[in-house]
Coordinates of C-alpha atoms in Angstrom, one line a residue:
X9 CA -21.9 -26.7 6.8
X10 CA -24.8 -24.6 6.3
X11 CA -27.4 -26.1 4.1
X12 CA -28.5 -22.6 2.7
X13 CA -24.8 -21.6 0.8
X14 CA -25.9 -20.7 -2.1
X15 CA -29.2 -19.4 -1.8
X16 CA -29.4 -15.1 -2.1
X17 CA -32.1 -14.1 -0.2
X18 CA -34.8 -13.6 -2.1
X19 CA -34.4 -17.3 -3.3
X20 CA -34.5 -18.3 0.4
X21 CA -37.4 -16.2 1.0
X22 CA -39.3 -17.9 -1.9
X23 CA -38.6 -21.2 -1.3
X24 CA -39.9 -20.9 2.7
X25 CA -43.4 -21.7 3.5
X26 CA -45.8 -18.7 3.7
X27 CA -45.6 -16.9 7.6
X28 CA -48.3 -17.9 9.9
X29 CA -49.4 -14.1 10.7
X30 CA -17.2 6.8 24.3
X31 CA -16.9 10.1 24.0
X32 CA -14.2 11.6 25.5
X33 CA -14.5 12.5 29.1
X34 CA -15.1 16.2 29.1
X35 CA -13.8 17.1 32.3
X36 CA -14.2 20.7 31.2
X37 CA -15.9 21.7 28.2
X38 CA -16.8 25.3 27.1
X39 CA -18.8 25.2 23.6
X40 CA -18.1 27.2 20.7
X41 CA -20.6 29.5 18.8
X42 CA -22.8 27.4 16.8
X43 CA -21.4 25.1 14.3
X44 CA -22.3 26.1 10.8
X45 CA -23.6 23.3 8.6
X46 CA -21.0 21.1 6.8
X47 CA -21.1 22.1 3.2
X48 CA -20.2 20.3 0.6
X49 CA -17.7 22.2 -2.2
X50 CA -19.7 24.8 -3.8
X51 CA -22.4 24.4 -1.5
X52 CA -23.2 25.9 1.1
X53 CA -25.6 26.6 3.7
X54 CA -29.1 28.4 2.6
X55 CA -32.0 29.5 4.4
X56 CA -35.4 28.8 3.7
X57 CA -37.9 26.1 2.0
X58 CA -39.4 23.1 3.9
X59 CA -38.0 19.7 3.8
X60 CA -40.1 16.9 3.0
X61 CA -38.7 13.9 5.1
X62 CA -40.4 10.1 5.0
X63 CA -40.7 7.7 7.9
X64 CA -41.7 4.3 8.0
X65 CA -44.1 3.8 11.1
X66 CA -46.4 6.4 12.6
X67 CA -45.5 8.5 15.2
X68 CA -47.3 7.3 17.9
X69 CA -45.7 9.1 20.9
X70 CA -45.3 12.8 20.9
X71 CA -44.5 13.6 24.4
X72 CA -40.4 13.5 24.4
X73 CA -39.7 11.8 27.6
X74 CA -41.7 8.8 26.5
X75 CA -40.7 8.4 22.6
X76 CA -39.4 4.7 21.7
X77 CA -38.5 4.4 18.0
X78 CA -36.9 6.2 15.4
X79 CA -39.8 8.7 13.8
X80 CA -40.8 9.4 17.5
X81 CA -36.8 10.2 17.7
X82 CA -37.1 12.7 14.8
X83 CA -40.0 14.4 15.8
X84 CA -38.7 14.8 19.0
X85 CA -35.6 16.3 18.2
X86 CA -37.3 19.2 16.3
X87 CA -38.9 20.3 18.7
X88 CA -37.3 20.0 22.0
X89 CA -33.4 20.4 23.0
X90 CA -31.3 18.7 25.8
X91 CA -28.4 19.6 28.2
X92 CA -26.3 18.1 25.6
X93 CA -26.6 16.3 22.1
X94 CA -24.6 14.1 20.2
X95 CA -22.0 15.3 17.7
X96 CA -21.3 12.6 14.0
X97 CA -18.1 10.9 16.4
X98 CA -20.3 10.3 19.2
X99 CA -19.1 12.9 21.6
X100 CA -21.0 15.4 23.8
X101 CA -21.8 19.0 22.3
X102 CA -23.6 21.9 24.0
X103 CA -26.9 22.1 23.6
X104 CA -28.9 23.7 26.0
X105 CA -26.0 23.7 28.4
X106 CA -23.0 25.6 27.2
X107 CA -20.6 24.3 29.6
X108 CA -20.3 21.7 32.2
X109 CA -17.5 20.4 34.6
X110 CA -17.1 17.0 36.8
X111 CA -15.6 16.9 40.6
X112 CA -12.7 15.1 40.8
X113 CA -14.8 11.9 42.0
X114 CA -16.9 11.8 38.9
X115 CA -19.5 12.3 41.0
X116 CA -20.4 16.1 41.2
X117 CA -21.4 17.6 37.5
X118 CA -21.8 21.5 37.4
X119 CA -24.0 22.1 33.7
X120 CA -24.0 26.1 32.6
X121 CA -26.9 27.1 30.7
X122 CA -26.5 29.1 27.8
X123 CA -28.0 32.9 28.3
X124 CA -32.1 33.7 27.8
X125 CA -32.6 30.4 27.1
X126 CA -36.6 30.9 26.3
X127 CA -38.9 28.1 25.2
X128 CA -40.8 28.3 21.4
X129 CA -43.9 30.1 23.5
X130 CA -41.4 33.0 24.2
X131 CA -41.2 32.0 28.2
X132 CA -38.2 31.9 29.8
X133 CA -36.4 29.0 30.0
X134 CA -34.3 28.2 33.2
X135 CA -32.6 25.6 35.6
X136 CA -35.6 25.3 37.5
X137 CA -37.1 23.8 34.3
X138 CA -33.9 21.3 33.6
X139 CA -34.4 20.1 37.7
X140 CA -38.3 19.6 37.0
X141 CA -37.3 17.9 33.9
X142 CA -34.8 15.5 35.1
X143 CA -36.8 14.6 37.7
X144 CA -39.5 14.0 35.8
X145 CA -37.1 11.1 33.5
X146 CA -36.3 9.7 37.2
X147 CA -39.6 9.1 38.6
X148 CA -40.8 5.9 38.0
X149 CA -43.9 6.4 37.8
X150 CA -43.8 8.5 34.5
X151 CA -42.6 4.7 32.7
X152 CA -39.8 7.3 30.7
X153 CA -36.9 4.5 28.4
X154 CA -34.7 7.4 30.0
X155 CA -34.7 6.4 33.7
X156 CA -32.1 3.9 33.1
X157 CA -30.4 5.7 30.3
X158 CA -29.5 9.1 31.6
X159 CA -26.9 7.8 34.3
X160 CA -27.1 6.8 38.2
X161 CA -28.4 10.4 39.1
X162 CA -28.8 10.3 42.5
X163 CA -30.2 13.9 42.9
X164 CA -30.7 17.1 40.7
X165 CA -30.8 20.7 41.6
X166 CA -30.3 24.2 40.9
X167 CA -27.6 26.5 42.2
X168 CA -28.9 29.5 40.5
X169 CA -31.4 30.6 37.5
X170 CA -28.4 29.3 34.9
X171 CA -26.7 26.6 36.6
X172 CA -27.9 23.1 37.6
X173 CA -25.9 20.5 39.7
X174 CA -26.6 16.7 38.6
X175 CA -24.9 14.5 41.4
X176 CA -24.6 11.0 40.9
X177 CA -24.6 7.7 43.1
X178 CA -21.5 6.6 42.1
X179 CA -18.6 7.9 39.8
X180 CA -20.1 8.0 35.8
X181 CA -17.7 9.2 33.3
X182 CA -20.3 9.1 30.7
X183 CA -23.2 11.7 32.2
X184 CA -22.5 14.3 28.9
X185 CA -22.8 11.7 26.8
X186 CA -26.0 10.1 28.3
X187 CA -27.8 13.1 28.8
X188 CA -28.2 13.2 25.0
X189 CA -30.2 9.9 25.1
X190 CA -33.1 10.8 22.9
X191 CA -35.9 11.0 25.5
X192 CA -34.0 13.4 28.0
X193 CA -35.2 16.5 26.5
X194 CA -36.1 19.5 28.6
X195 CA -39.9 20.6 28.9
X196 CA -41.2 23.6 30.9
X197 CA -41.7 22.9 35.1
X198 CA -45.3 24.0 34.7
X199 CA -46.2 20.8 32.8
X200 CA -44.2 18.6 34.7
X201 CA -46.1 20.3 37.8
X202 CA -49.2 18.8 36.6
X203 CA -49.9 19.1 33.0
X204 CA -47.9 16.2 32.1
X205 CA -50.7 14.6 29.4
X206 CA -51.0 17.7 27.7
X207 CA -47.8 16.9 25.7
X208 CA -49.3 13.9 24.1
X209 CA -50.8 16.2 21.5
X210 CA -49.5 19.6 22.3
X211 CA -46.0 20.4 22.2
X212 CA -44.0 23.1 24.0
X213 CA -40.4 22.6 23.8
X214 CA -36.7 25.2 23.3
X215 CA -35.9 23.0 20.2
X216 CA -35.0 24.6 16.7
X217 CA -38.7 24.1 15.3
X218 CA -42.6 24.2 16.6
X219 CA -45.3 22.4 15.8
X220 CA -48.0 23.4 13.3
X221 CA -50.1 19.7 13.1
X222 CA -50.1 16.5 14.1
X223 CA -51.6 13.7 12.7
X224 CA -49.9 10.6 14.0
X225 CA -50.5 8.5 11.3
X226 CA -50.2 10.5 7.9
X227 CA -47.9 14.0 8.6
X228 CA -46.5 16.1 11.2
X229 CA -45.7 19.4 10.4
X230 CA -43.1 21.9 12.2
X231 CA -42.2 25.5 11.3
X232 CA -38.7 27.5 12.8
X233 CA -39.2 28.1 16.1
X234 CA -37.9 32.1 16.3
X235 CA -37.1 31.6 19.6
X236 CA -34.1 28.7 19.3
X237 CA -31.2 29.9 20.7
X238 CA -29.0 30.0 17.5
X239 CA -30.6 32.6 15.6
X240 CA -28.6 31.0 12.6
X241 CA -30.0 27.6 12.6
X242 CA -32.2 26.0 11.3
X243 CA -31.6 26.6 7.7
X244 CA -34.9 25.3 6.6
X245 CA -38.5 27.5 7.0
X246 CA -40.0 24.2 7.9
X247 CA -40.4 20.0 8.0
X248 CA -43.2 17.7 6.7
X249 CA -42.4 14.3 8.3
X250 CA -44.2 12.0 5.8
X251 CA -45.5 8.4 7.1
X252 CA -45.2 6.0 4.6
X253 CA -46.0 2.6 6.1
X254 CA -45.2 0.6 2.7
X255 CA -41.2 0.7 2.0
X256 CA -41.8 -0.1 -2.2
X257 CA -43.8 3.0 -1.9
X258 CA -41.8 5.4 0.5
X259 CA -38.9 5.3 -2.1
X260 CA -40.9 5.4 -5.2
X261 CA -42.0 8.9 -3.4
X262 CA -38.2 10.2 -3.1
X263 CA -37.7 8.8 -6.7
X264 CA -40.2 11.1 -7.8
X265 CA -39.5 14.1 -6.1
X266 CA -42.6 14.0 -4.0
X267 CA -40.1 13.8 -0.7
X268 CA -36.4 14.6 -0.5
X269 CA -35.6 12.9 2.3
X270 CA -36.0 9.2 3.9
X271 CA -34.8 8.7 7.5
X272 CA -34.1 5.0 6.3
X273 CA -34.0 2.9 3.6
X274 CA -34.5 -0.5 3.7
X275 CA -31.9 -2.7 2.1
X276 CA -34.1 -4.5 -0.5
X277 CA -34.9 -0.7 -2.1
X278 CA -30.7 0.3 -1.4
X279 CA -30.0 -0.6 -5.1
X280 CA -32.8 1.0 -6.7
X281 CA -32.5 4.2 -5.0
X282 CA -29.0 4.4 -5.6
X283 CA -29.6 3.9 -9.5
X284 CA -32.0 6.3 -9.9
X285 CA -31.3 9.8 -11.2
X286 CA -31.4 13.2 -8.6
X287 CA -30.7 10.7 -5.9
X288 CA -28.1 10.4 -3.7
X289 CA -27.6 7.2 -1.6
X290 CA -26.3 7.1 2.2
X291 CA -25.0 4.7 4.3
X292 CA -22.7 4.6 7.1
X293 CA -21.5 1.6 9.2
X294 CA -23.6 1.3 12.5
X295 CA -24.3 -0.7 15.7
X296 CA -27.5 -0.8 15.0
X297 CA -28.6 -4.6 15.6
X298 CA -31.3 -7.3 15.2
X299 CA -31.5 -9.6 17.8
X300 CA -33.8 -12.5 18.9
X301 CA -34.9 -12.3 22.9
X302 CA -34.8 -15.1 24.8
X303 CA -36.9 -15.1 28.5
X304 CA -34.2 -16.6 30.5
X305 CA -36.5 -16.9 33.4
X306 CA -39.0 -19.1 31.7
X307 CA -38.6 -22.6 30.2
X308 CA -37.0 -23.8 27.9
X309 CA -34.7 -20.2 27.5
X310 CA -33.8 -20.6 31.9
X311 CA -31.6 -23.2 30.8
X312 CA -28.4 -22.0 29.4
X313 CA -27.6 -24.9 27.0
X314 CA -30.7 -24.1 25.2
X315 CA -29.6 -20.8 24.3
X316 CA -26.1 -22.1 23.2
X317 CA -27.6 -24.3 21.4
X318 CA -29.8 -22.2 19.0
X319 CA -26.7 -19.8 18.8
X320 CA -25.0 -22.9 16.9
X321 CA -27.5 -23.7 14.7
X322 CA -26.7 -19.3 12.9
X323 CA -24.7 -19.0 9.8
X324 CA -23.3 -15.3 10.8
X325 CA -22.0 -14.5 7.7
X326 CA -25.1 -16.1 5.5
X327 CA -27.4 -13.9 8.1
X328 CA -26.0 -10.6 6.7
X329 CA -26.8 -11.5 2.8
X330 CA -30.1 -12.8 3.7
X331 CA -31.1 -10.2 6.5
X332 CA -29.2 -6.9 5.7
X333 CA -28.0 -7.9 1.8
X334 CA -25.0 -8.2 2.0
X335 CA -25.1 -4.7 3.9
X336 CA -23.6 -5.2 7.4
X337 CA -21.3 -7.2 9.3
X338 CA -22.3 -10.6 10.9
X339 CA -22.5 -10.3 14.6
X340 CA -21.5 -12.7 17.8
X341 CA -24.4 -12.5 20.5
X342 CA -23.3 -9.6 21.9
X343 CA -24.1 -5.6 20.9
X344 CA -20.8 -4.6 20.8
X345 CA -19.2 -4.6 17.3
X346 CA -16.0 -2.7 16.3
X347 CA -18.0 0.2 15.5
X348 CA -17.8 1.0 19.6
X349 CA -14.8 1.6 21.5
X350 CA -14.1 -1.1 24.2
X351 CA -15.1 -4.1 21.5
X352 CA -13.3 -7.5 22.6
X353 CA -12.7 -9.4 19.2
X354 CA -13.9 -12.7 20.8
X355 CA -13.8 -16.3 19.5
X356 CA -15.9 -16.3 16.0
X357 CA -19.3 -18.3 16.5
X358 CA -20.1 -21.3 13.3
X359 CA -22.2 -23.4 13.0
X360 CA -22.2 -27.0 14.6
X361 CA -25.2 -29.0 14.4
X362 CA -24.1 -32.3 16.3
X363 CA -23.0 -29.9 19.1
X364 CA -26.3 -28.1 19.3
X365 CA -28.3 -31.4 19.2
X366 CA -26.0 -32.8 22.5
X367 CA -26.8 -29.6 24.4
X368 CA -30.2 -30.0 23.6
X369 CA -30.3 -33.6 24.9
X370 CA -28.7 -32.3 27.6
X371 CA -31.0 -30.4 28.5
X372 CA -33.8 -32.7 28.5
X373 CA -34.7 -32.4 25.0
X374 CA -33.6 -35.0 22.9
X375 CA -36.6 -35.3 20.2
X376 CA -35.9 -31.3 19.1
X377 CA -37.7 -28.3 20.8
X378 CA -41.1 -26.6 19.4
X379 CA -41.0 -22.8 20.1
X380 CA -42.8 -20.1 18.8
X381 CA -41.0 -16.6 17.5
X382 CA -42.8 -13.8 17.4
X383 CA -41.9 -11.2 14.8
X384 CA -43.0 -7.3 13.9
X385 CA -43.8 -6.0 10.2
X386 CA -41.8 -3.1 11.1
X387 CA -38.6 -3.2 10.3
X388 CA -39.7 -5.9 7.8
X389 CA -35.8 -7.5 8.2
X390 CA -37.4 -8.5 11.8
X391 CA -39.6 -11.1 9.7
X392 CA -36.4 -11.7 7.5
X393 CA -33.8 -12.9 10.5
X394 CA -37.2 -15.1 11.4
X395 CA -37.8 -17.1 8.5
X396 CA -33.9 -16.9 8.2
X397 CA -33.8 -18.2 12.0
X398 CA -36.1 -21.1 11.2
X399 CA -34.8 -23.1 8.0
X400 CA -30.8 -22.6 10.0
X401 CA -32.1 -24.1 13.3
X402 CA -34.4 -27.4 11.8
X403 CA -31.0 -28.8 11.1
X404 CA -30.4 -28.4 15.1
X405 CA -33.3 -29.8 16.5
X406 CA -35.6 -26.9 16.7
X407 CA -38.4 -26.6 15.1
X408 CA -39.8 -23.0 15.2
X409 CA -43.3 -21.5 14.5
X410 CA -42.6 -17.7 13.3
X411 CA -45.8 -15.4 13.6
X412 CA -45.7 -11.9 12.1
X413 CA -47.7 -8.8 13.9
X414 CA -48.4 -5.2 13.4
X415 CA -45.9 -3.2 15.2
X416 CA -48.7 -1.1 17.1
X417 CA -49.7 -4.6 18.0
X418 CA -46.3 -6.2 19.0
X419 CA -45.2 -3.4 21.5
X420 CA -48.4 -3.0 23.1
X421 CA -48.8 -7.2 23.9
X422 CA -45.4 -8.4 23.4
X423 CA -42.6 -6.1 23.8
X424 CA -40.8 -6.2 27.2
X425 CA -43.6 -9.0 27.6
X426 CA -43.0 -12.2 25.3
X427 CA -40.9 -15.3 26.1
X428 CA -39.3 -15.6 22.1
X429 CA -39.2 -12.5 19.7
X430 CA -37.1 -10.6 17.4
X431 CA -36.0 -7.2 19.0
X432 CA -34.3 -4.2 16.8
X433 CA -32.1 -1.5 18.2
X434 CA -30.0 1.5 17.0
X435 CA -26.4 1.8 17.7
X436 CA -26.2 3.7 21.0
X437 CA -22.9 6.2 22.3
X438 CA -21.2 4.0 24.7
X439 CA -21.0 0.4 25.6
X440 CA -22.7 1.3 28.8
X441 CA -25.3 2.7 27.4
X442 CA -26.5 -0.3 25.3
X443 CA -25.3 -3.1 28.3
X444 CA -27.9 -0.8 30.5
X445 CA -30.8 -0.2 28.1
X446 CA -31.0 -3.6 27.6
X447 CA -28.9 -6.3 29.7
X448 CA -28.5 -5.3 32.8
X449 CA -30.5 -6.5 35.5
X450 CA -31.8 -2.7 36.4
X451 CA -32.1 -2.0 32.2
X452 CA -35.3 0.0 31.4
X453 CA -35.8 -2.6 28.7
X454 CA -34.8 -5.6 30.7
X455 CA -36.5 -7.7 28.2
X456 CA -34.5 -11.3 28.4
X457 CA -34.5 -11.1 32.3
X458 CA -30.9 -12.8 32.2
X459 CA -30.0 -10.8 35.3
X460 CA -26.4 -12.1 35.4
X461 CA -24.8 -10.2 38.8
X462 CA -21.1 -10.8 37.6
X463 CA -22.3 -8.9 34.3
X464 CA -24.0 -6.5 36.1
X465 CA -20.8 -5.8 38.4
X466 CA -18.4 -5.4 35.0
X467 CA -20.7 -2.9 33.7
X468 CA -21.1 -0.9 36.7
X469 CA -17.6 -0.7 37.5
X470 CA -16.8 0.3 33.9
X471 CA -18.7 3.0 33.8
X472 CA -17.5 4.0 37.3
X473 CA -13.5 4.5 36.2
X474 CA -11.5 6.6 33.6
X475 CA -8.6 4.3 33.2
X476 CA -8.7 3.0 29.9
X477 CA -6.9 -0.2 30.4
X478 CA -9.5 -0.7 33.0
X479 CA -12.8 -0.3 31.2
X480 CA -11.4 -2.6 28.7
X481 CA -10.7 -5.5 30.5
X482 CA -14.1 -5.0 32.6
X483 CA -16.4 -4.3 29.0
X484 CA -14.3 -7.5 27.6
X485 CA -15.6 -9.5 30.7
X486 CA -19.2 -7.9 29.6
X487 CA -18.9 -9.0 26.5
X488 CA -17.4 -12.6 27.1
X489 CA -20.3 -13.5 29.4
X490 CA -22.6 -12.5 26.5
X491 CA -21.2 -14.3 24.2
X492 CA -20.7 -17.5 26.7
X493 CA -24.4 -17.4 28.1
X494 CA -26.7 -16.1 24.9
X495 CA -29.5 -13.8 26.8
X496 CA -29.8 -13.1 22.8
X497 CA -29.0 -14.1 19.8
X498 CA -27.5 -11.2 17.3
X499 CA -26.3 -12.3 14.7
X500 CA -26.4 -9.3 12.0
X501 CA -25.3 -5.8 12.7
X502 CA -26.3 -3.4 10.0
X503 CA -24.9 -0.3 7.9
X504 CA -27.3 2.3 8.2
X505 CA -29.2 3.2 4.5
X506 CA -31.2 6.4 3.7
X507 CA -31.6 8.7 0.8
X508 CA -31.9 11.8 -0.2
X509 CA -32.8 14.0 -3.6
X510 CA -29.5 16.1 -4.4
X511 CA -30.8 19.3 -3.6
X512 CA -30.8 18.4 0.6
X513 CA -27.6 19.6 1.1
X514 CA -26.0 19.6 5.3
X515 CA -27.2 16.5 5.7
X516 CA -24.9 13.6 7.3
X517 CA -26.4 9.9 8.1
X518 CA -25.8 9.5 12.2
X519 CA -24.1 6.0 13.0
X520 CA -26.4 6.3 16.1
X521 CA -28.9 6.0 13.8
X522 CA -31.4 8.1 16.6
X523 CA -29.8 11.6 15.9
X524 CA -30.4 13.5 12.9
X525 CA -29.3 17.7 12.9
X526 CA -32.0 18.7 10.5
X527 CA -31.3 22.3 12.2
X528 CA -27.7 21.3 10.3
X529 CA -29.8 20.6 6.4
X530 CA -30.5 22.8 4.0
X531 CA -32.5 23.6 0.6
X532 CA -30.5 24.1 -2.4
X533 CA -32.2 26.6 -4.9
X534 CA -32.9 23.6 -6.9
X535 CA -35.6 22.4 -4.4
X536 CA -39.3 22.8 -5.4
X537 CA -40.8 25.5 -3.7
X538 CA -43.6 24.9 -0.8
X539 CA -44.9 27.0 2.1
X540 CA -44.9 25.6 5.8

């Protein structure tokens, strides 16, 4: 039994010593005129004002195709559009495209722009643009997270000024779906043709707002780009994106009114913003994960029992109170929880000490193992499952070092780099999707090298079949070997927590937790008044 029952999580965090540093396959899809806001009753949507919104890191990365985390997400999203984006249930919606149709094979997509498409400069917008665009994702050189993410494109072209053709190397149900991955957003030919740096502080993009200033580190500022297609949308005159690097004093800002939006909250402020008056709390159950990386081509993680090991030294359950607080579900070492379609409800992991301790001797440790975890500040529940990892595994035989680190720090020197760390990752539309971000052999962020080929052959012929019975015997194998082998530990999935003042009004918490519609949101009248 876990030694910990008992302890909340603050009291566990005291008492430890001080840190040493699937959509629906869209065969044929013709969009509808632009949907209008959801409105709550007697609410409904209003044009103007500009919404204050906080984040929690700065945003580093402005060019689209190379944005990694959540802020870079948001900005990105104002101001450039995709093919496709994602709708609240996960399923492809025109965006740029207004229709699209797949061959028979799956392997032949046909995507039809909408008309005068035109970029926020006033320049024409065209498929030549969406080829130099997707091929600019696909080349490796450009380093883009969307090279792995957007599908097995094989090649990309243009069958007249409003129609592209994306073929693929093998049959991919998912391609509408994918093509909304965050980074695939659609910039003018002339950069890619040469002017690709000037996007990482200029920005020239089709989506509903433009930029005014950006200062990575303090606020970004958009205005309504007149030129978005939808001459409805966006509500809103403009959007401040606030960094607040400190969490305590990111929601002290929404509690008095000096932002009206946070993209998240974290779970130790949950209960304070929820009691406090003119605020409305959000949450929504997610896939979005913790995990702890193991390299499984380096010692000691290259030897399977190791892994298995440390996976029974977790108290699941006791991970979500003292991780997410109480605010989640635990998870099983593998990504998919039953928030996805396709989720195989395999054998429950607990904890077994004397098991863990055999394995270990097993495998040539039978004094314990010394390892060193490397955490970032940013989420600060990275340090949490850390400290949390620690005191569960000492019982087991390991005897683990946890260092903290900057974020700017820990993805520049250690990310897709280090042998032992604490990864974080937002729920993402399909189970393909998150197998081939991260576990795949080929995954853009390959980052526990487990390069299993029988995995690798489940995936890919999941993704390559509609049959439904099919894919979920082949993402069950997935998950099974997961589960079996440990590339990671993840052992807390999280419910997604923001905030908002109750004047936002359109606004809807994404269980993605990478999407966010602010061309959906809107100013009440009750909003204090400010001028892009």
């Amino acid at each position: 039994m876990c030694a910990m029952k008992g302890l909340n999580r603050r009291q566990f965090i005291t008492s430890s010593t001080a840190l040493t540093g699937a959509a629906m396959l869209p065969w044929s899809f013709s969009a509808h005129a632009a949907a209008v806001a959801s409105a709550t009753p007697g609410n409904t949507p209003r044009k103007g004002g500009v919404l204050r919104i906080s984040v929690d890191q700065a945003v580093s990365v402005l060019n689209p195709h190379q944005v990694r985390v959540n802020p870079e997400y948001l900005v990105a999203e104002l101001l450039y559009s995709g093919l496709t984006r994602l709708t609240q249930e996960m399923k492809a919606e025109a965006d740029l495209a207004q229709s699209w149709q797949a061959s028979a094979d799956l392997k032949q997509w046909t995507f039809t722009l909408r008309p005068n498409l035109k970029f926020s400069d006033g320049t024409a917008l065209t498929s030549a643009d969406v080829v130099a665009s997707l091929q600019a994702l696909l080349d490796p050189k450009n380093a883009s997270p969307a090279l792995h993410n957007i599908g097995p494109i094989k090649a990309v072209s243009a069958k007249d000024t409003n129609t592209v053709l994306i073929e693929t190397d093998a049959p991919y149900a998912d391609l509408p779906v994918m093509l909304a991955y965050p980074d695939a957003k659609i910039i003018p030919a002339s950069i890619v043709q040469g002017q690709y740096d000037k996007l990482n502080k200029a920005s020239l993009g089709a989506g509903p707002f433009q930029l005014v200033s950006y200062d990575p580190e303090r606020k970004i500022v958009v205005k309504r780009n007149p030129h978005y297609y939808d001459p409805a949308r966006p509500y809103l005159d403009g959007v401040e994106v606030v960094v607040y690097p400190d969490g305590i004093a990111e929601s002290s800002a929404l509690i008095s009114g000096d932002t009206d939006l946070m993209l998240s909250a974290q779970s130790s402020e949950f209960a304070r913003l929820s009691k406090s008056s003119g605020v409305l709390p959000l949450r929504v159950a997610s896939g979005q994960f913790l995990n702890v990386n193991m390299g499984c081509d380096q010692k000691p993680f290259n030897d399977v029992r190791v892994r298995q090991a440390l996976a029974l030294c977790v108290d699941r359950p006791a991970s979500v109170d003292f991780v997410a607080d109480g605010l989640g579900s635990p998870g099983n070492d593998t990504p998919i929880n039953a928030a996805y379609p396709y989720f195989a409800n395999l054998a429950k992991k607990a904890v077994d000490y004397s098991k863990a301790k055999a394995l270990l001797a097993d495998a040539g440790y039978p004094n314990g193992l010394d390892l060193t975890l490397i955490a970032s500040d940013k989420p600060a529940t990275r340090t949490q499952l850390g400290i949390a990892l620690r005191e569960m595994a000492k019982q087991g035989g390991f005897r683990i070092d946890v260092q903290t680190m900057a974020h700017s720090t820990y993805l520049d020197q250690v990310w897709k780099k280090g042998n032992f760390y604490v990864g974080f990752y937002n729920m993402q539309p399909t189970p393909d999707a998150v197998f081939s971000l991260l576990y795949t052999s080929t995954a853009s962020w390959n980052e526990t090298r487990w390069n299993n080929a029988d995995f690798d052959s489940a995936v890919n012929a999941a993704g390559e079949t509609n049959d439904d019975a099919q894919r979920t015997t082949l993402y069950g194998k997935a998950q099974q070997l997961m589960h079996d082998e440990v590339p990671s530990l993840i052992p807390t999935f999280f419910d997604l927590l923001a905030a908002s003042r109750d004047y936002v009004g359109g606004y809807h918490l994404h269980p993605r937790g990478a999407v966010f519609r602010l061309d959906h949101t809107w100013l009440t009248d009750k909003a204090p008044k400010r001028a892009v």
